[in-house]
Short mmCIF file of C-alpha atoms in Angstrom, two decimals:
data_model
loop_
_atom_site.label_atom_id
_atom_site.label_comp_id
_atom_site.label_asym_id
_atom_site.label_seq_id
_atom_site.Cartn_x
_atom_site.Cartn_y
_atom_site.Cartn_z
CA GLU A 1 -3.24 15.21 -11.39
CA ASP A 2 -0.18 12.50 -10.52
CA GLN A 3 -1.27 8.77 -11.73
CA VAL A 4 -0.20 5.74 -11.90
CA THR A 5 -1.38 2.89 -14.29
CA GLN A 6 -1.41 -0.52 -13.91
CA SER A 7 -1.52 -2.87 -16.77
CA PRO A 8 -2.20 -5.94 -17.51
CA GLU A 9 -5.49 -5.79 -14.20
CA ALA A 10 -4.81 -9.60 -14.74
CA LEU A 11 -2.35 -12.51 -16.17
CA ARG A 12 -2.26 -16.10 -16.28
CA LEU A 13 0.78 -17.33 -17.37
CA GLN A 14 2.17 -21.25 -17.54
CA GLU A 15 4.65 -22.41 -15.13
CA GLY A 16 7.49 -21.26 -16.83
CA GLU A 17 6.81 -18.83 -18.79
CA SER A 18 8.39 -15.69 -18.36
CA SER A 19 6.37 -12.45 -18.73
CA SER A 20 6.14 -8.67 -17.39
CA LEU A 21 4.56 -5.88 -15.85
CA ASN A 22 3.77 -3.16 -16.49
CA CYS A 23 3.20 0.39 -13.94
CA SER A 24 3.22 3.91 -15.88
CA TYR A 25 3.00 7.24 -14.68
CA THR A 26 2.60 10.66 -14.73
CA VAL A 27 3.58 12.45 -11.59
CA SER A 28 5.60 15.92 -10.89
CA GLY A 29 8.63 15.28 -8.51
CA LEU A 30 9.26 11.91 -8.92
CA ARG A 31 11.03 11.27 -5.29
CA GLY A 32 11.26 6.83 -5.91
CA LEU A 33 9.14 4.30 -7.22
CA PHE A 34 8.17 1.14 -5.44
CA TRP A 35 6.70 -2.41 -6.64
CA TYR A 36 4.89 -4.75 -3.77
CA ARG A 37 3.06 -8.17 -3.68
CA GLN A 38 -0.23 -8.23 -2.28
CA ASP A 39 -1.65 -12.10 -1.10
CA PRO A 40 -5.54 -11.94 -0.72
CA GLY A 41 -6.69 -10.57 2.17
CA LYS A 42 -2.93 -9.71 3.24
CA GLY A 43 -0.42 -6.26 3.53
CA PRO A 44 1.17 -5.59 1.00
CA GLU A 45 5.32 -6.59 0.93
CA PHE A 46 7.41 -3.95 0.11
CA LEU A 47 9.81 -5.81 -3.45
CA PHE A 48 11.65 -2.81 -4.66
CA THR A 49 12.64 0.81 -4.88
CA LEU A 50 14.25 2.63 -8.09
CA TYR A 51 14.69 6.23 -7.76
CA SER A 52 15.93 7.03 -11.50
CA ALA A 53 15.71 6.02 -14.47
CA GLY A 54 18.00 3.04 -16.05
CA GLU A 55 18.31 1.28 -12.40
CA GLU A 56 17.31 -2.06 -12.05
CA LYS A 57 16.87 -4.61 -9.44
CA GLU A 58 16.76 -7.85 -8.91
CA LYS A 59 15.09 -10.80 -6.42
CA GLU A 60 14.51 -14.25 -6.80
CA ARG A 61 12.69 -14.62 -10.33
CA LEU A 62 11.65 -11.01 -10.50
CA LYS A 63 13.37 -8.11 -11.68
CA ALA A 64 12.36 -4.43 -11.88
CA THR A 65 13.65 -2.27 -14.47
CA LEU A 66 12.60 2.12 -14.91
CA THR A 67 12.69 4.74 -17.27
CA LYS A 68 11.46 8.22 -18.06
CA LYS A 69 7.53 6.79 -17.86
CA GLU A 70 7.26 3.72 -16.90
CA SER A 71 8.62 0.48 -14.90
CA PHE A 72 8.73 -3.01 -15.73
CA LEU A 73 8.63 -6.10 -13.33
CA HIS A 74 9.85 -8.76 -15.18
CA ILE A 75 9.36 -13.00 -13.73
CA THR A 76 11.32 -15.04 -15.37
CA ALA A 77 10.32 -18.56 -15.45
CA PRO A 78 7.32 -18.10 -12.71
CA LYS A 79 5.94 -20.45 -10.48
CA PRO A 80 2.63 -21.14 -8.47
CA GLU A 81 3.62 -19.14 -5.40
CA ASP A 82 4.36 -16.38 -7.51
CA SER A 83 0.59 -16.08 -7.80
CA ALA A 84 -0.40 -13.01 -5.80
CA THR A 85 -1.48 -8.93 -6.70
CA TYR A 86 1.48 -6.80 -7.56
CA LEU A 87 1.15 -3.32 -7.04
CA CYS A 88 3.20 -0.23 -8.19
CA ALA A 89 2.91 3.02 -5.96
CA VAL A 90 5.70 5.99 -7.36
CA GLN A 91 6.28 8.46 -4.41
CA VAL A 92 5.87 12.70 -4.79
CA PRO A 93 5.78 14.76 -2.83
CA TYR A 94 2.63 15.62 -0.59
CA GLY A 95 1.23 18.52 1.71
CA GLY A 96 3.99 19.16 3.92
CA SER A 97 5.48 15.90 4.25
CA GLN A 98 8.45 14.19 2.61
CA GLY A 99 6.61 12.08 -0.10
CA ASN A 100 3.66 10.14 -0.11
CA LEU A 101 2.67 7.01 -1.88
CA ILE A 102 0.29 7.17 -5.02
CA PHE A 103 -0.57 3.62 -5.98
CA GLY A 104 -1.68 1.84 -9.47
CA LYS A 105 -4.71 -1.03 -8.97
CA GLY A 106 -2.35 -3.78 -9.12
CA THR A 107 -2.12 -6.86 -11.57
CA LYS A 108 -3.69 -9.68 -10.06
CA LEU A 109 -0.92 -12.56 -11.11
CA SER A 110 -1.85 -16.88 -11.79
CA VAL A 111 0.27 -19.14 -12.19
CA LYS A 112 -0.91 -22.42 -12.83
CA PRO A 113 1.98 -25.71 -12.69
CA ASP B 1 9.95 -9.41 15.90
CA GLY B 2 9.75 -5.81 15.09
CA GLY B 3 6.64 -5.20 13.21
CA ILE B 4 3.13 -3.75 12.00
CA THR B 5 0.39 -5.24 14.12
CA GLN B 6 -3.24 -4.99 13.31
CA SER B 7 -6.78 -5.19 15.53
CA PRO B 8 -8.94 -6.59 14.66
CA LYS B 9 -8.79 -8.56 11.75
CA TYR B 10 -12.33 -8.75 10.86
CA LEU B 11 -14.73 -6.30 11.96
CA PHE B 12 -18.58 -5.82 11.46
CA ARG B 13 -20.24 -2.33 12.29
CA LYS B 14 -23.85 -1.90 12.19
CA GLU B 15 -24.98 1.44 10.59
CA GLY B 16 -24.82 4.54 12.82
CA GLN B 17 -21.61 3.47 15.17
CA ASN B 18 -18.63 4.05 15.35
CA VAL B 19 -15.75 1.54 14.87
CA THR B 20 -11.88 1.96 15.75
CA LEU B 21 -8.98 0.02 14.51
CA SER B 22 -5.86 -0.23 16.30
CA CYS B 23 -2.48 0.03 14.81
CA GLU B 24 1.07 -0.51 16.91
CA GLN B 25 4.20 -0.84 15.30
CA ASN B 26 7.48 -1.31 17.05
CA LEU B 27 9.70 -0.87 14.61
CA ASN B 28 10.69 2.72 15.82
CA HIS B 29 9.01 4.34 13.21
CA ASP B 30 8.50 8.25 12.75
CA ALA B 31 5.51 7.76 10.34
CA MET B 32 2.47 6.26 10.41
CA TYR B 33 -0.19 5.69 7.65
CA TRP B 34 -3.76 4.39 7.31
CA TYR B 35 -4.90 3.44 3.54
CA ARG B 36 -8.39 2.42 2.26
CA GLN B 37 -8.28 -0.65 0.20
CA ASP B 38 -11.50 -1.80 -1.96
CA PRO B 39 -11.44 -4.18 -4.46
CA GLY B 40 -10.46 -2.91 -8.18
CA GLN B 41 -9.02 -0.01 -6.69
CA GLY B 42 -5.76 1.51 -5.35
CA LEU B 43 -4.73 1.71 -1.98
CA ARG B 44 -5.88 5.70 -0.87
CA LEU B 45 -4.97 7.82 1.75
CA ILE B 46 -6.97 8.54 5.01
CA TYR B 47 -4.69 10.26 7.42
CA TYR B 48 -0.89 10.63 8.20
CA SER B 49 0.83 11.58 10.29
CA GLN B 50 4.46 12.11 10.55
CA ILE B 51 5.44 13.10 13.94
CA VAL B 52 3.92 12.28 17.67
CA ASN B 53 0.24 14.72 18.35
CA ASP B 54 0.20 15.58 14.30
CA PHE B 55 -2.05 13.89 12.10
CA GLN B 56 -3.29 15.35 8.72
CA LYS B 57 -5.85 14.58 5.94
CA GLY B 58 -5.35 12.50 2.85
CA ASP B 59 -7.60 12.49 0.09
CA ILE B 60 -10.06 10.79 1.67
CA ALA B 61 -10.37 11.54 5.25
CA GLU B 62 -14.50 12.57 5.25
CA GLY B 63 -15.71 10.37 7.67
CA TYR B 64 -12.59 9.31 9.19
CA SER B 65 -10.74 10.68 12.77
CA VAL B 66 -7.54 10.17 14.16
CA SER B 67 -5.19 10.41 16.71
CA ARG B 68 -1.11 10.02 17.76
CA GLU B 69 -0.74 10.48 21.09
CA LYS B 70 2.18 7.91 21.42
CA LYS B 71 5.21 6.82 18.13
CA GLU B 72 3.72 3.37 18.85
CA SER B 73 0.41 3.85 17.89
CA PHE B 74 -2.00 5.19 15.35
CA PRO B 75 -5.48 4.26 15.95
CA LEU B 76 -8.28 5.21 13.15
CA THR B 77 -12.07 6.05 14.11
CA VAL B 78 -14.13 5.13 11.05
CA THR B 79 -17.36 7.61 12.38
CA SER B 80 -20.83 6.61 11.16
CA ALA B 81 -20.63 10.14 8.63
CA GLN B 82 -18.59 7.63 6.58
CA LYS B 83 -21.23 6.43 3.49
CA ASN B 84 -19.55 3.26 2.06
CA PRO B 85 -17.07 1.96 5.45
CA THR B 86 -16.89 -1.56 4.12
CA ALA B 87 -13.55 -2.07 3.38
CA PHE B 88 -10.09 -4.04 3.91
CA TYR B 89 -8.35 -1.09 6.11
CA LEU B 90 -4.55 -1.45 5.96
CA CYS B 91 -1.65 0.94 8.47
CA ALA B 92 1.08 1.37 6.94
CA SER B 93 4.71 3.14 8.65
CA ASP B 94 8.25 4.39 7.14
CA ILE B 95 11.19 6.32 8.04
CA PRO B 96 10.14 9.87 6.73
CA GLY B 97 13.54 10.28 4.26
CA TYR B 98 13.52 6.69 3.93
CA ASN B 99 11.02 5.65 1.63
CA GLU B 100 10.29 1.97 1.99
CA GLN B 101 6.23 2.41 3.65
CA PHE B 102 6.21 -1.27 5.60
CA PHE B 103 2.05 -2.46 5.79
CA GLY B 104 0.67 -4.30 8.92
CA PRO B 105 -1.77 -7.47 8.14
CA GLY B 106 -5.05 -4.59 7.75
CA THR B 107 -8.66 -5.01 8.80
CA ARG B 108 -11.83 -6.01 7.05
CA LEU B 109 -14.73 -4.01 8.03
CA THR B 110 -18.13 -4.67 7.26
CA VAL B 111 -21.27 -3.04 7.29
CA LEU B 112 -24.09 -4.59 8.60
#
Protein backbone atom coordinates (compact mmCIF):
# COMPACT_ATOMS: atom_id res chain seq x y z
CA GLU A 1 0.00 0.00 0.00
CA ASP A 2 1.27 3.45 -0.91
CA GLN A 3 2.08 5.44 2.21
CA VAL A 4 3.53 8.80 3.20
CA THR A 5 4.72 9.50 6.75
CA GLN A 6 5.79 12.89 8.03
CA SER A 7 7.78 13.53 11.19
CA PRO A 8 7.70 15.10 13.63
CA GLU A 9 3.98 15.83 13.95
CA ALA A 10 4.80 19.14 15.58
CA LEU A 11 8.00 21.15 15.88
CA ARG A 12 8.66 24.20 18.00
CA LEU A 13 11.68 26.32 17.17
CA GLN A 14 13.13 29.57 18.38
CA GLU A 15 13.63 32.22 15.75
CA GLY A 16 16.95 31.53 14.02
CA GLU A 17 17.10 27.86 15.14
CA SER A 18 17.54 25.77 11.97
CA SER A 19 15.97 22.32 11.66
CA SER A 20 14.58 19.75 9.22
CA LEU A 21 11.23 18.14 8.56
CA ASN A 22 11.09 14.59 7.27
CA CYS A 23 8.81 12.91 4.74
CA SER A 24 9.32 9.18 4.21
CA TYR A 25 7.40 7.25 1.59
CA THR A 26 6.74 3.74 0.39
CA VAL A 27 5.12 3.87 -3.02
CA SER A 28 5.33 2.08 -6.29
CA GLY A 29 5.98 4.21 -9.30
CA LEU A 30 6.86 7.57 -7.79
CA ARG A 31 6.25 10.32 -10.33
CA GLY A 32 7.10 13.24 -8.09
CA LEU A 33 7.21 14.50 -4.51
CA PHE A 34 5.60 17.78 -3.51
CA TRP A 35 5.89 20.11 -0.55
CA TYR A 36 3.08 22.48 0.38
CA ARG A 37 2.64 25.06 3.12
CA GLN A 38 -0.78 25.40 4.76
CA ASP A 39 -1.82 28.23 7.04
CA PRO A 40 -4.75 27.68 9.44
CA GLY A 41 -8.11 27.74 7.69
CA LYS A 42 -6.57 28.13 4.23
CA GLY A 43 -5.77 25.96 1.25
CA PRO A 44 -2.29 24.51 0.76
CA GLU A 45 0.22 26.69 -1.06
CA PHE A 46 2.63 24.95 -3.43
CA LEU A 47 6.34 25.14 -2.50
CA PHE A 48 8.43 22.56 -4.38
CA THR A 49 8.35 19.56 -6.69
CA LEU A 50 11.18 16.99 -6.67
CA TYR A 51 11.41 14.23 -9.24
CA SER A 52 14.57 12.21 -8.70
CA ALA A 53 16.96 11.20 -5.91
CA GLY A 54 19.65 13.79 -5.36
CA GLU A 55 17.52 16.68 -6.51
CA GLU A 56 17.43 19.83 -4.38
CA LYS A 57 15.35 23.00 -4.59
CA GLU A 58 15.52 26.21 -2.59
CA LYS A 59 13.21 29.09 -1.85
CA GLU A 60 14.21 31.76 0.64
CA ARG A 61 14.88 29.96 3.96
CA LEU A 62 13.58 26.60 2.69
CA LYS A 63 15.49 23.84 0.93
CA ALA A 64 13.95 20.53 -0.12
CA THR A 65 15.98 17.41 -0.86
CA LEU A 66 15.02 13.95 -2.09
CA THR A 67 16.43 10.46 -1.65
CA LYS A 68 14.99 7.13 -2.79
CA LYS A 69 13.09 6.70 0.47
CA GLU A 70 12.52 10.15 1.90
CA SER A 71 12.56 13.90 1.50
CA PHE A 72 13.73 16.60 3.88
CA LEU A 73 12.57 20.17 4.15
CA HIS A 74 15.39 22.14 5.72
CA ILE A 75 14.52 25.46 7.33
CA THR A 76 17.46 27.77 7.86
CA ALA A 77 17.22 30.57 10.44
CA PRO A 78 13.41 30.44 10.58
CA LYS A 79 11.26 33.46 11.34
CA PRO A 80 7.85 33.56 13.06
CA GLU A 81 6.18 34.00 9.66
CA ASP A 82 7.41 30.52 8.72
CA SER A 83 4.96 29.08 11.25
CA ALA A 84 2.52 26.85 9.36
CA THR A 85 1.74 23.22 8.66
CA TYR A 86 3.99 21.73 6.00
CA LEU A 87 2.48 18.99 3.87
CA CYS A 88 4.32 16.39 1.84
CA ALA A 89 2.63 14.53 -1.02
CA VAL A 90 3.75 11.94 -3.53
CA GLN A 91 2.31 11.50 -6.97
CA VAL A 92 1.62 7.95 -8.10
CA PRO A 93 -0.38 6.44 -10.94
CA TYR A 94 -4.01 6.17 -9.84
CA GLY A 95 -6.74 4.47 -11.77
CA GLY A 96 -6.64 5.79 -15.27
CA SER A 97 -5.05 9.11 -14.38
CA GLN A 98 -1.47 10.11 -14.91
CA GLY A 99 -0.99 10.51 -11.25
CA ASN A 100 -2.82 11.60 -8.14
CA LEU A 101 -1.41 12.84 -4.86
CA ILE A 102 -1.11 10.90 -1.62
CA PHE A 103 -0.61 13.25 1.32
CA GLY A 104 1.12 12.84 4.64
CA LYS A 105 -0.52 14.18 7.79
CA GLY A 106 1.75 17.19 7.92
CA THR A 107 4.21 18.76 10.35
CA LYS A 108 2.98 21.75 12.32
CA LEU A 109 5.85 24.20 12.71
CA SER A 110 5.80 26.96 15.32
CA VAL A 111 8.58 29.53 15.38
CA LYS A 112 8.77 31.70 18.48
CA PRO A 113 10.41 35.14 18.42
CA ASP B 1 -5.94 37.16 -11.50
CA GLY B 2 -6.07 33.44 -12.20
CA GLY B 3 -7.01 31.12 -9.41
CA ILE B 4 -9.47 28.78 -7.79
CA THR B 5 -12.48 30.04 -5.86
CA GLN B 6 -14.59 28.02 -3.45
CA SER B 7 -17.86 29.05 -1.93
CA PRO B 8 -19.16 29.38 0.61
CA LYS B 9 -16.27 29.68 3.06
CA TYR B 10 -18.42 28.31 5.89
CA LEU B 11 -21.45 26.08 5.52
CA PHE B 12 -23.78 24.66 8.11
CA ARG B 13 -26.00 21.70 7.37
CA LYS B 14 -28.74 20.00 9.27
CA GLU B 15 -28.70 16.24 9.40
CA GLY B 16 -30.54 14.73 6.46
CA GLN B 17 -29.88 17.64 4.10
CA ASN B 18 -27.88 17.61 0.91
CA VAL B 19 -25.53 20.54 0.36
CA THR B 20 -23.47 21.61 -2.66
CA LEU B 21 -20.01 23.14 -2.46
CA SER B 22 -18.89 25.30 -5.35
CA CYS B 23 -15.47 25.20 -7.01
CA GLU B 24 -14.56 27.42 -9.96
CA GLN B 25 -11.19 27.90 -11.66
CA ASN B 26 -10.02 30.28 -14.38
CA LEU B 27 -6.61 28.68 -14.85
CA ASN B 28 -7.72 26.76 -17.93
CA HIS B 29 -6.79 23.52 -16.15
CA ASP B 30 -8.24 20.29 -17.46
CA ALA B 31 -8.15 18.30 -14.21
CA MET B 32 -9.99 19.12 -11.00
CA TYR B 33 -10.04 17.40 -7.62
CA TRP B 34 -11.95 17.36 -4.35
CA TYR B 35 -10.23 16.52 -1.06
CA ARG B 36 -11.43 16.25 2.48
CA GLN B 37 -9.22 17.30 5.40
CA ASP B 38 -9.87 16.25 9.00
CA PRO B 39 -7.80 17.25 12.05
CA GLY B 40 -4.72 15.05 12.34
CA GLN B 41 -5.37 13.44 8.95
CA GLY B 42 -3.80 13.91 5.57
CA LEU B 43 -5.87 15.18 2.67
CA ARG B 44 -8.02 12.38 1.27
CA LEU B 45 -9.24 12.28 -2.32
CA ILE B 46 -13.02 12.25 -2.80
CA TYR B 47 -13.47 12.62 -6.58
CA TYR B 48 -11.44 13.78 -9.52
CA SER B 49 -12.12 14.76 -13.11
CA GLN B 50 -9.62 14.89 -15.93
CA ILE B 51 -11.95 16.20 -18.63
CA VAL B 52 -15.42 17.66 -18.98
CA ASN B 53 -18.29 15.20 -18.55
CA ASP B 54 -16.01 12.59 -16.97
CA PHE B 55 -15.08 11.97 -13.35
CA GLN B 56 -13.80 9.13 -11.17
CA LYS B 57 -14.18 8.13 -7.55
CA GLY B 58 -11.31 8.67 -5.17
CA ASP B 59 -10.61 6.87 -1.93
CA ILE B 60 -13.62 8.15 0.03
CA ALA B 61 -16.38 8.81 -2.53
CA GLU B 62 -19.25 7.23 -0.57
CA GLY B 63 -21.89 9.80 0.33
CA TYR B 64 -20.62 12.37 -2.19
CA SER B 65 -21.48 13.20 -5.79
CA VAL B 66 -19.99 15.53 -8.40
CA SER B 67 -20.61 16.86 -11.89
CA ARG B 68 -18.31 18.34 -14.50
CA GLU B 69 -20.46 20.09 -17.11
CA LYS B 70 -17.99 22.90 -17.71
CA LYS B 71 -14.20 22.98 -17.68
CA GLU B 72 -14.21 25.77 -15.12
CA SER B 73 -16.59 24.22 -12.60
CA PHE B 74 -16.56 21.08 -10.44
CA PRO B 75 -19.28 21.24 -7.75
CA LEU B 76 -19.38 18.71 -4.93
CA THR B 77 -22.63 17.57 -3.33
CA VAL B 78 -22.47 16.16 0.17
CA THR B 79 -25.49 13.92 0.49
CA SER B 80 -27.38 12.77 3.55
CA ALA B 81 -25.73 9.38 3.04
CA GLN B 82 -22.39 10.79 4.16
CA LYS B 83 -22.27 9.73 7.80
CA ASN B 84 -19.68 12.18 9.08
CA PRO B 85 -19.56 15.18 6.75
CA THR B 86 -18.11 17.76 9.16
CA ALA B 87 -14.69 18.59 7.66
CA PHE B 88 -12.65 21.09 5.66
CA TYR B 89 -13.16 20.57 1.92
CA LEU B 90 -10.52 21.56 -0.59
CA CYS B 91 -10.77 21.83 -4.35
CA ALA B 92 -7.69 21.68 -6.56
CA SER B 93 -6.81 21.75 -10.23
CA ASP B 94 -3.88 21.02 -12.50
CA ILE B 95 -2.88 20.27 -16.07
CA PRO B 96 -2.40 16.51 -16.48
CA GLY B 97 1.28 15.86 -17.06
CA TYR B 98 2.27 19.07 -15.29
CA ASN B 99 2.43 18.15 -11.72
CA GLU B 100 1.63 21.00 -9.40
CA GLN B 101 -1.90 20.99 -8.07
CA PHE B 102 -3.21 24.40 -7.12
CA PHE B 103 -5.67 24.61 -4.26
CA GLY B 104 -8.64 26.79 -3.50
CA PRO B 105 -9.18 28.45 -0.10
CA GLY B 106 -11.47 25.69 1.18
CA THR B 107 -14.99 25.34 2.57
CA ARG B 108 -15.57 24.37 6.18
CA LEU B 109 -18.73 22.29 6.49
CA THR B 110 -20.33 21.74 9.87
CA VAL B 111 -23.28 19.47 10.53
CA LEU B 112 -25.59 20.75 13.24
